Amino acid sequence: MTSAEASTRLAGVDPDVPSIARVYDYALGGTDWFESDRQVYQHLKKAVPHQDDVGAANRRWLERAVRYVTRSAGVDQVLDLGSGLPTRKNTHEIAQELGAEVAVVYVDNDPVCVARGRELLEANERTHFLDLDLTRPAEVLDDPAVNHYLDLTRPVLLMQCGTLHHVDDEQDPAGIMRRYIDRLAPGSYVMISHFYDPADENEHLHALARLAERALHDEGLGTGRWRTRAEIQSFFDGLDMVPPGLVELHEWWPGGPALRTPWPDERLILGGVGRKA
């Protein structure tokens, strides 16, 4: 039994139906998951056995990118879309770790995320969790609470970390991002990490990406897309990419020299940061 039970009962969630947020929570060593979530992740690991390292690499990249934008670039507002369940080194802990007055608004519409997020993430008057759908940019950006906590006439960091690969093609993720970017103030930043299909760039990794995508769908999650570099790059349209651009996570301003060669699984996710001029 995990700590998901009380939250899901309050939220009216069916524990037999897996959730993206709870699957990620299990992957990161959290406690807000059910057996259905564990089964999805374990099935995925049969295809990509080093998926734990992928999750860890994504969190390390998130830390580096958030520190860059809030410290070096001086942005003091963060809109973390599809933030998921609280885990180690949450966005506000990174942004505020030097005592900086950075306002952080988390957005998710998973009922367990909302219940647990409000309990654990609203750590101070500059950290808030809102129940909104990231696939509806106008509703998010026009929401009174978002505009109360953030001043969208000034630069903001908009985060889509590990989220857009769960938005189906039919929902037009590039169009969703275009509507967000159009509304951002000049000087704003967008950071995205996304599952990657190298396609004709690497035949072996392409086959592995296809295998991983099928594995996620096998267990009833019904979502998860490994997209090509061009598809992912289109989500940054209208932005100037911060060097080194859209790259494998370990290549984006690493904290030091590589201690080992990345697993093939770790090469199936890209990350990048773009700035609106």
mmCIF file of C-alpha atoms in Angstrom:
data_model
loop_
_atom_site.group_PDB
_atom_site.id
_atom_site.type_symbol
_atom_site.label_atom_id
_atom_site.label_comp_id
_atom_site.label_asym_id
_atom_site.label_seq_id
_atom_site.Cartn_x
_atom_site.Cartn_y
_atom_site.Cartn_z
ATOM 1 C CA MET A 1 0.000 0.000 0.000
ATOM 2 C CA THR A 2 1.349 3.423 -0.907
ATOM 3 C CA SER A 3 0.470 6.936 0.141
ATOM 4 C CA ALA A 4 -1.558 7.310 -3.052
ATOM 5 C CA GLU A 5 -4.547 5.648 -1.372
ATOM 6 C CA ALA A 6 -5.801 8.582 0.679
ATOM 7 C CA SER A 7 -5.239 11.096 -2.107
ATOM 8 C CA THR A 8 -6.924 9.007 -4.778
ATOM 9 C CA ARG A 9 -9.919 8.234 -2.604
ATOM 10 C CA LEU A 10 -10.431 11.948 -2.005
ATOM 11 C CA ALA A 11 -10.022 12.670 -5.699
ATOM 12 C CA GLY A 12 -12.244 9.803 -6.824
ATOM 13 C CA VAL A 13 -9.502 8.162 -8.884
ATOM 14 C CA ASP A 14 -9.700 4.558 -10.090
ATOM 15 C CA PRO A 15 -6.502 2.852 -8.862
ATOM 16 C CA ASP A 16 -6.828 0.222 -11.590
ATOM 17 C CA VAL A 17 -6.348 2.843 -14.323
ATOM 18 C CA PRO A 18 -2.704 3.962 -14.682
ATOM 19 C CA SER A 19 -1.813 7.644 -14.627
ATOM 20 C CA ILE A 20 1.116 9.366 -16.329
ATOM 21 C CA ALA A 21 1.919 11.347 -13.201
ATOM 22 C CA ARG A 22 1.844 8.299 -10.923
ATOM 23 C CA VAL A 23 3.938 6.234 -13.332
ATOM 24 C CA TYR A 24 6.585 8.977 -13.236
ATOM 25 C CA ASP A 25 6.288 9.131 -9.469
ATOM 26 C CA TYR A 26 7.026 5.409 -9.250
ATOM 27 C CA ALA A 27 9.944 5.809 -11.657
ATOM 28 C CA LEU A 28 11.480 8.539 -9.481
ATOM 29 C CA GLY A 29 11.127 6.538 -6.265
ATOM 30 C CA GLY A 30 8.007 8.260 -4.956
ATOM 31 C CA THR A 31 5.111 6.777 -3.015
ATOM 32 C CA ASP A 32 2.034 8.175 -4.812
ATOM 33 C CA TRP A 33 1.368 5.248 -7.142
ATOM 34 C CA PHE A 34 -0.734 2.095 -7.452
ATOM 35 C CA GLU A 35 0.009 -1.365 -8.745
ATOM 36 C CA SER A 36 -1.392 -0.425 -12.167
ATOM 37 C CA ASP A 37 1.215 2.351 -12.409
ATOM 38 C CA ARG A 38 4.032 0.045 -11.346
ATOM 39 C CA GLN A 39 3.026 -2.484 -13.991
ATOM 40 C CA VAL A 40 3.150 0.127 -16.770
ATOM 41 C CA TYR A 41 6.635 1.228 -15.784
ATOM 42 C CA GLN A 42 7.995 -2.287 -15.352
ATOM 43 C CA HIS A 43 6.647 -3.223 -18.785
ATOM 44 C CA LEU A 44 8.351 -0.159 -20.277
ATOM 45 C CA LYS A 45 11.641 -1.224 -18.679
ATOM 46 C CA LYS A 46 11.498 -4.505 -20.565
ATOM 47 C CA ALA A 47 11.994 -2.450 -23.723
ATOM 48 C CA VAL A 48 14.295 0.234 -22.265
ATOM 49 C CA PRO A 49 15.870 -1.273 -19.121
ATOM 50 C CA HIS A 50 17.745 1.910 -18.200
ATOM 51 C CA GLN A 51 14.635 4.079 -18.008
ATOM 52 C CA ASP A 52 15.507 4.886 -14.387
ATOM 53 C CA ASP A 53 18.606 6.654 -15.711
ATOM 54 C CA VAL A 54 16.476 8.552 -18.230
ATOM 55 C CA GLY A 55 14.266 9.880 -15.433
ATOM 56 C CA ALA A 56 17.285 10.852 -13.357
ATOM 57 C CA ALA A 57 18.919 12.569 -16.351
ATOM 58 C CA ASN A 58 15.738 14.535 -16.996
ATOM 59 C CA ARG A 59 15.686 15.792 -13.403
ATOM 60 C CA ARG A 60 19.366 16.797 -13.570
ATOM 61 C CA TRP A 61 18.728 18.660 -16.829
ATOM 62 C CA LEU A 62 15.727 20.388 -15.266
ATOM 63 C CA GLU A 63 17.936 21.581 -12.408
ATOM 64 C CA ARG A 64 20.618 22.947 -14.738
ATOM 65 C CA ALA A 65 18.141 24.709 -17.017
ATOM 66 C CA VAL A 66 16.101 26.258 -14.191
ATOM 67 C CA ARG A 67 19.275 27.507 -12.510
ATOM 68 C CA TYR A 68 20.476 29.027 -15.770
ATOM 69 C CA VAL A 69 17.247 30.908 -16.469
ATOM 70 C CA THR A 70 16.582 32.094 -12.915
ATOM 71 C CA ARG A 71 20.177 32.923 -11.994
ATOM 72 C CA SER A 72 22.163 33.758 -15.112
ATOM 73 C CA ALA A 73 19.248 35.158 -17.137
ATOM 74 C CA GLY A 74 17.575 36.716 -14.095
ATOM 75 C CA VAL A 75 13.993 35.552 -14.737
ATOM 76 C CA ASP A 76 12.047 35.607 -11.473
ATOM 77 C CA GLN A 77 8.783 33.924 -12.565
ATOM 78 C CA VAL A 78 8.218 30.266 -13.477
ATOM 79 C CA LEU A 79 5.168 28.542 -14.965
ATOM 80 C CA ASP A 80 5.755 24.783 -14.647
ATOM 81 C CA LEU A 81 3.212 23.030 -16.893
ATOM 82 C CA GLY A 82 2.286 19.409 -16.245
ATOM 83 C CA SER A 83 4.495 19.454 -13.189
ATOM 84 C CA GLY A 84 3.382 16.060 -11.912
ATOM 85 C CA LEU A 85 3.714 14.816 -8.363
ATOM 86 C CA PRO A 86 6.148 16.347 -5.861
ATOM 87 C CA THR A 87 9.539 14.691 -5.987
ATOM 88 C CA ARG A 88 13.134 15.391 -5.049
ATOM 89 C CA LYS A 89 14.458 18.834 -6.019
ATOM 90 C CA ASN A 90 11.205 20.391 -7.152
ATOM 91 C CA THR A 91 11.267 23.471 -9.382
ATOM 92 C CA HIS A 92 10.634 25.975 -6.589
ATOM 93 C CA GLU A 93 13.398 24.423 -4.448
ATOM 94 C CA ILE A 94 15.866 24.947 -7.287
ATOM 95 C CA ALA A 95 14.679 28.435 -8.213
ATOM 96 C CA GLN A 96 14.520 29.639 -4.610
ATOM 97 C CA GLU A 97 17.497 27.763 -3.163
ATOM 98 C CA LEU A 98 19.641 30.899 -2.832
ATOM 99 C CA GLY A 99 16.835 32.826 -1.193
ATOM 100 C CA ALA A 100 15.849 34.391 -4.495
ATOM 101 C CA GLU A 101 12.300 35.725 -4.665
ATOM 102 C CA VAL A 102 11.225 33.629 -7.621
ATOM 103 C CA ALA A 103 7.489 33.063 -8.037
ATOM 104 C CA VAL A 104 6.659 29.494 -9.100
ATOM 105 C CA VAL A 105 3.240 28.356 -10.323
ATOM 106 C CA TYR A 106 2.748 24.639 -10.892
ATOM 107 C CA VAL A 107 -0.012 23.510 -13.256
ATOM 108 C CA ASP A 108 -1.482 20.013 -13.543
ATOM 109 C CA ASN A 109 -4.957 18.540 -13.868
ATOM 110 C CA ASP A 110 -4.279 15.050 -12.548
ATOM 111 C CA PRO A 111 -6.436 14.907 -9.377
ATOM 112 C CA VAL A 112 -3.751 13.181 -7.309
ATOM 113 C CA CYS A 113 -1.185 15.769 -8.418
ATOM 114 C CA VAL A 114 -3.534 18.549 -7.389
ATOM 115 C CA ALA A 115 -4.203 17.015 -3.964
ATOM 116 C CA ARG A 116 -0.574 16.188 -3.207
ATOM 117 C CA GLY A 117 0.822 19.278 -4.906
ATOM 118 C CA ARG A 118 -1.230 21.673 -2.840
ATOM 119 C CA GLU A 119 -0.244 19.786 0.265
ATOM 120 C CA LEU A 120 3.485 19.592 -0.368
ATOM 121 C CA LEU A 121 4.452 22.234 -2.929
ATOM 122 C CA GLU A 122 2.788 25.351 -1.585
ATOM 123 C CA ALA A 123 5.807 25.872 0.605
ATOM 124 C CA ASN A 124 5.617 29.639 0.802
ATOM 125 C CA GLU A 125 3.724 32.649 -0.489
ATOM 126 C CA ARG A 126 5.636 32.521 -3.795
ATOM 127 C CA THR A 127 4.833 28.862 -4.585
ATOM 128 C CA HIS A 128 1.392 27.775 -5.822
ATOM 129 C CA PHE A 129 -0.318 24.756 -7.443
ATOM 130 C CA LEU A 130 -3.247 25.195 -9.843
ATOM 131 C CA ASP A 131 -5.691 22.676 -11.340
ATOM 132 C CA LEU A 132 -5.501 23.528 -15.060
ATOM 133 C CA ASP A 133 -5.050 21.684 -18.370
ATOM 134 C CA LEU A 134 -1.748 22.450 -20.119
ATOM 135 C CA THR A 135 -3.296 21.634 -23.516
ATOM 136 C CA ARG A 136 -5.531 24.730 -23.229
ATOM 137 C CA PRO A 137 -3.144 27.710 -23.397
ATOM 138 C CA ALA A 138 -5.799 30.426 -23.337
ATOM 139 C CA GLU A 139 -7.439 28.960 -20.225
ATOM 140 C CA VAL A 140 -4.071 28.717 -18.472
ATOM 141 C CA LEU A 141 -2.815 32.173 -19.405
ATOM 142 C CA ASP A 142 -6.161 33.887 -18.777
ATOM 143 C CA ASP A 143 -6.743 32.155 -15.453
ATOM 144 C CA PRO A 144 -7.198 34.751 -12.668
ATOM 145 C CA ALA A 145 -4.965 32.852 -10.243
ATOM 146 C CA VAL A 146 -2.135 32.557 -12.776
ATOM 147 C CA ASN A 147 -2.341 36.304 -13.368
ATOM 148 C CA HIS A 148 -2.503 36.999 -9.645
ATOM 149 C CA TYR A 149 0.686 35.096 -8.880
ATOM 150 C CA LEU A 150 2.585 35.920 -12.111
ATOM 151 C CA ASP A 151 2.928 39.156 -14.071
ATOM 152 C CA LEU A 152 2.693 37.922 -17.654
ATOM 153 C CA THR A 153 3.663 41.349 -19.000
ATOM 154 C CA ARG A 154 7.199 40.550 -17.766
ATOM 155 C CA PRO A 155 9.528 37.661 -18.732
ATOM 156 C CA VAL A 156 8.612 34.212 -17.445
ATOM 157 C CA LEU A 157 10.161 30.753 -17.692
ATOM 158 C CA LEU A 158 7.610 28.352 -19.195
ATOM 159 C CA MET A 159 8.437 24.708 -18.554
ATOM 160 C CA GLN A 160 7.280 21.645 -20.494
ATOM 161 C CA CYS A 161 9.499 18.930 -19.042
ATOM 162 C CA GLY A 162 8.478 15.444 -20.096
ATOM 163 C CA THR A 163 4.951 16.604 -20.913
ATOM 164 C CA LEU A 164 4.479 17.153 -24.635
ATOM 165 C CA HIS A 165 5.308 13.560 -25.541
ATOM 166 C CA HIS A 166 2.036 12.735 -23.783
ATOM 167 C CA VAL A 167 0.096 15.109 -26.031
ATOM 168 C CA ASP A 168 -1.174 13.227 -29.101
ATOM 169 C CA ASP A 169 -0.652 14.521 -32.634
ATOM 170 C CA GLU A 170 -4.424 15.051 -32.933
ATOM 171 C CA GLN A 171 -4.164 17.662 -30.150
ATOM 172 C CA ASP A 172 -1.570 19.610 -32.189
ATOM 173 C CA PRO A 173 1.253 20.055 -29.657
ATOM 174 C CA ALA A 174 3.079 22.462 -31.994
ATOM 175 C CA GLY A 175 -0.046 24.612 -32.161
ATOM 176 C CA ILE A 176 -0.385 24.488 -28.385
ATOM 177 C CA MET A 177 3.177 25.717 -27.977
ATOM 178 C CA ARG A 178 2.697 28.416 -30.627
ATOM 179 C CA ARG A 179 -0.252 29.818 -28.671
ATOM 180 C CA TYR A 180 1.790 29.863 -25.456
ATOM 181 C CA ILE A 181 4.790 31.488 -27.113
ATOM 182 C CA ASP A 182 2.668 34.140 -28.821
ATOM 183 C CA ARG A 183 1.418 35.266 -25.410
ATOM 184 C CA LEU A 184 4.782 35.351 -23.621
ATOM 185 C CA ALA A 185 6.484 38.666 -22.946
ATOM 186 C CA PRO A 186 9.782 39.419 -24.733
ATOM 187 C CA GLY A 187 12.707 38.074 -22.735
ATOM 188 C CA SER A 188 10.761 34.964 -21.692
ATOM 189 C CA TYR A 189 12.254 31.474 -21.884
ATOM 190 C CA VAL A 190 10.760 28.102 -22.802
ATOM 191 C CA MET A 191 12.356 24.811 -21.750
ATOM 192 C CA ILE A 192 11.215 21.482 -23.186
ATOM 193 C CA SER A 193 12.350 17.895 -22.772
ATOM 194 C CA HIS A 194 10.768 15.242 -24.973
ATOM 195 C CA PHE A 195 11.142 11.547 -25.888
ATOM 196 C CA TYR A 196 13.159 11.309 -29.097
ATOM 197 C CA ASP A 197 12.998 9.051 -32.157
ATOM 198 C CA PRO A 198 16.221 9.477 -34.179
ATOM 199 C CA ALA A 199 14.435 8.065 -37.276
ATOM 200 C CA ASP A 200 17.001 7.806 -40.093
ATOM 201 C CA GLU A 201 19.740 9.415 -37.938
ATOM 202 C CA ASN A 202 20.351 6.121 -36.113
ATOM 203 C CA GLU A 203 18.670 2.871 -37.176
ATOM 204 C CA HIS A 204 19.338 1.047 -33.896
ATOM 205 C CA LEU A 205 18.024 3.860 -31.700
ATOM 206 C CA HIS A 206 15.040 4.326 -34.018
ATOM 207 C CA ALA A 207 14.075 0.671 -33.479
ATOM 208 C CA LEU A 208 14.503 1.096 -29.723
ATOM 209 C CA ALA A 209 12.278 4.194 -29.720
ATOM 210 C CA ARG A 210 9.535 2.334 -31.592
ATOM 211 C CA LEU A 211 9.809 -0.547 -29.103
ATOM 212 C CA ALA A 212 9.546 1.828 -26.129
ATOM 213 C CA GLU A 213 6.508 3.594 -27.564
ATOM 214 C CA ARG A 214 4.685 0.299 -28.087
ATOM 215 C CA ALA A 215 5.569 -0.790 -24.553
ATOM 216 C CA LEU A 216 3.936 2.290 -23.010
ATOM 217 C CA HIS A 217 0.748 1.702 -24.946
ATOM 218 C CA ASP A 218 0.657 -2.057 -24.244
ATOM 219 C CA GLU A 219 -0.214 -1.589 -20.582
ATOM 220 C CA GLY A 220 -3.135 0.753 -21.114
ATOM 221 C CA LEU A 221 -1.472 4.122 -20.525
ATOM 222 C CA GLY A 222 -2.610 5.076 -24.020
ATOM 223 C CA THR A 223 -0.131 7.885 -24.415
ATOM 224 C CA GLY A 224 3.543 8.545 -25.069
ATOM 225 C CA ARG A 225 5.166 9.589 -28.356
ATOM 226 C CA TRP A 226 8.835 9.405 -29.321
ATOM 227 C CA ARG A 227 9.075 12.209 -31.911
ATOM 228 C CA THR A 228 11.758 13.187 -34.425
ATOM 229 C CA ARG A 229 14.195 16.038 -33.904
ATOM 230 C CA ALA A 230 12.328 18.182 -36.447
ATOM 231 C CA GLU A 231 9.008 17.575 -34.705
ATOM 232 C CA ILE A 232 10.418 18.526 -31.309
ATOM 233 C CA GLN A 233 12.244 21.553 -32.720
ATOM 234 C CA SER A 234 8.932 22.835 -34.118
ATOM 235 C CA PHE A 235 7.729 23.322 -30.541
ATOM 236 C CA PHE A 236 10.299 26.141 -30.219
ATOM 237 C CA ASP A 237 9.160 28.056 -33.329
ATOM 238 C CA GLY A 238 9.571 31.798 -32.853
ATOM 239 C CA LEU A 239 12.312 31.445 -30.240
ATOM 240 C CA ASP A 240 16.090 31.843 -30.326
ATOM 241 C CA MET A 241 17.676 28.649 -29.062
ATOM 242 C CA VAL A 242 20.104 28.940 -26.175
ATOM 243 C CA PRO A 243 23.355 27.145 -27.131
ATOM 244 C CA PRO A 244 23.899 24.239 -27.576
ATOM 245 C CA GLY A 245 20.328 24.032 -28.902
ATOM 246 C CA LEU A 246 18.147 20.922 -28.895
ATOM 247 C CA VAL A 247 20.448 18.116 -27.778
ATOM 248 C CA GLU A 248 20.652 14.919 -25.767
ATOM 249 C CA LEU A 249 20.245 15.881 -22.114
ATOM 250 C CA HIS A 250 23.795 15.038 -21.068
ATOM 251 C CA GLU A 251 25.078 17.479 -23.734
ATOM 252 C CA TRP A 252 23.188 20.510 -22.367
ATOM 253 C CA TRP A 253 25.727 22.329 -20.164
ATOM 254 C CA PRO A 254 26.740 19.302 -18.076
ATOM 255 C CA GLY A 255 28.108 19.873 -14.597
ATOM 256 C CA GLY A 256 31.437 18.276 -15.459
ATOM 257 C CA PRO A 257 33.124 15.652 -17.635
ATOM 258 C CA ALA A 258 31.156 12.511 -18.449
ATOM 259 C CA LEU A 259 31.821 9.635 -16.046
ATOM 260 C CA ARG A 260 30.469 7.010 -18.429
ATOM 261 C CA THR A 261 29.010 6.545 -21.897
ATOM 262 C CA PRO A 262 25.233 7.197 -21.910
ATOM 263 C CA TRP A 263 22.986 4.157 -22.226
ATOM 264 C CA PRO A 264 21.076 3.910 -25.521
ATOM 265 C CA ASP A 265 17.880 4.589 -23.524
ATOM 266 C CA GLU A 266 19.320 7.918 -22.302
ATOM 267 C CA ARG A 267 19.861 9.038 -25.877
ATOM 268 C CA LEU A 268 16.127 8.799 -26.603
ATOM 269 C CA ILE A 269 15.240 12.110 -24.978
ATOM 270 C CA LEU A 270 16.190 15.629 -26.043
ATOM 271 C CA GLY A 271 16.110 18.915 -24.197
ATOM 272 C CA GLY A 272 16.424 22.539 -25.155
ATOM 273 C CA VAL A 273 15.822 26.100 -23.999
ATOM 274 C CA GLY A 274 14.583 28.910 -26.221
ATOM 275 C CA ARG A 275 14.326 32.667 -25.615
ATOM 276 C CA LYS A 276 11.712 35.044 -27.012
ATOM 277 C CA ALA A 277 13.391 38.138 -28.412
#
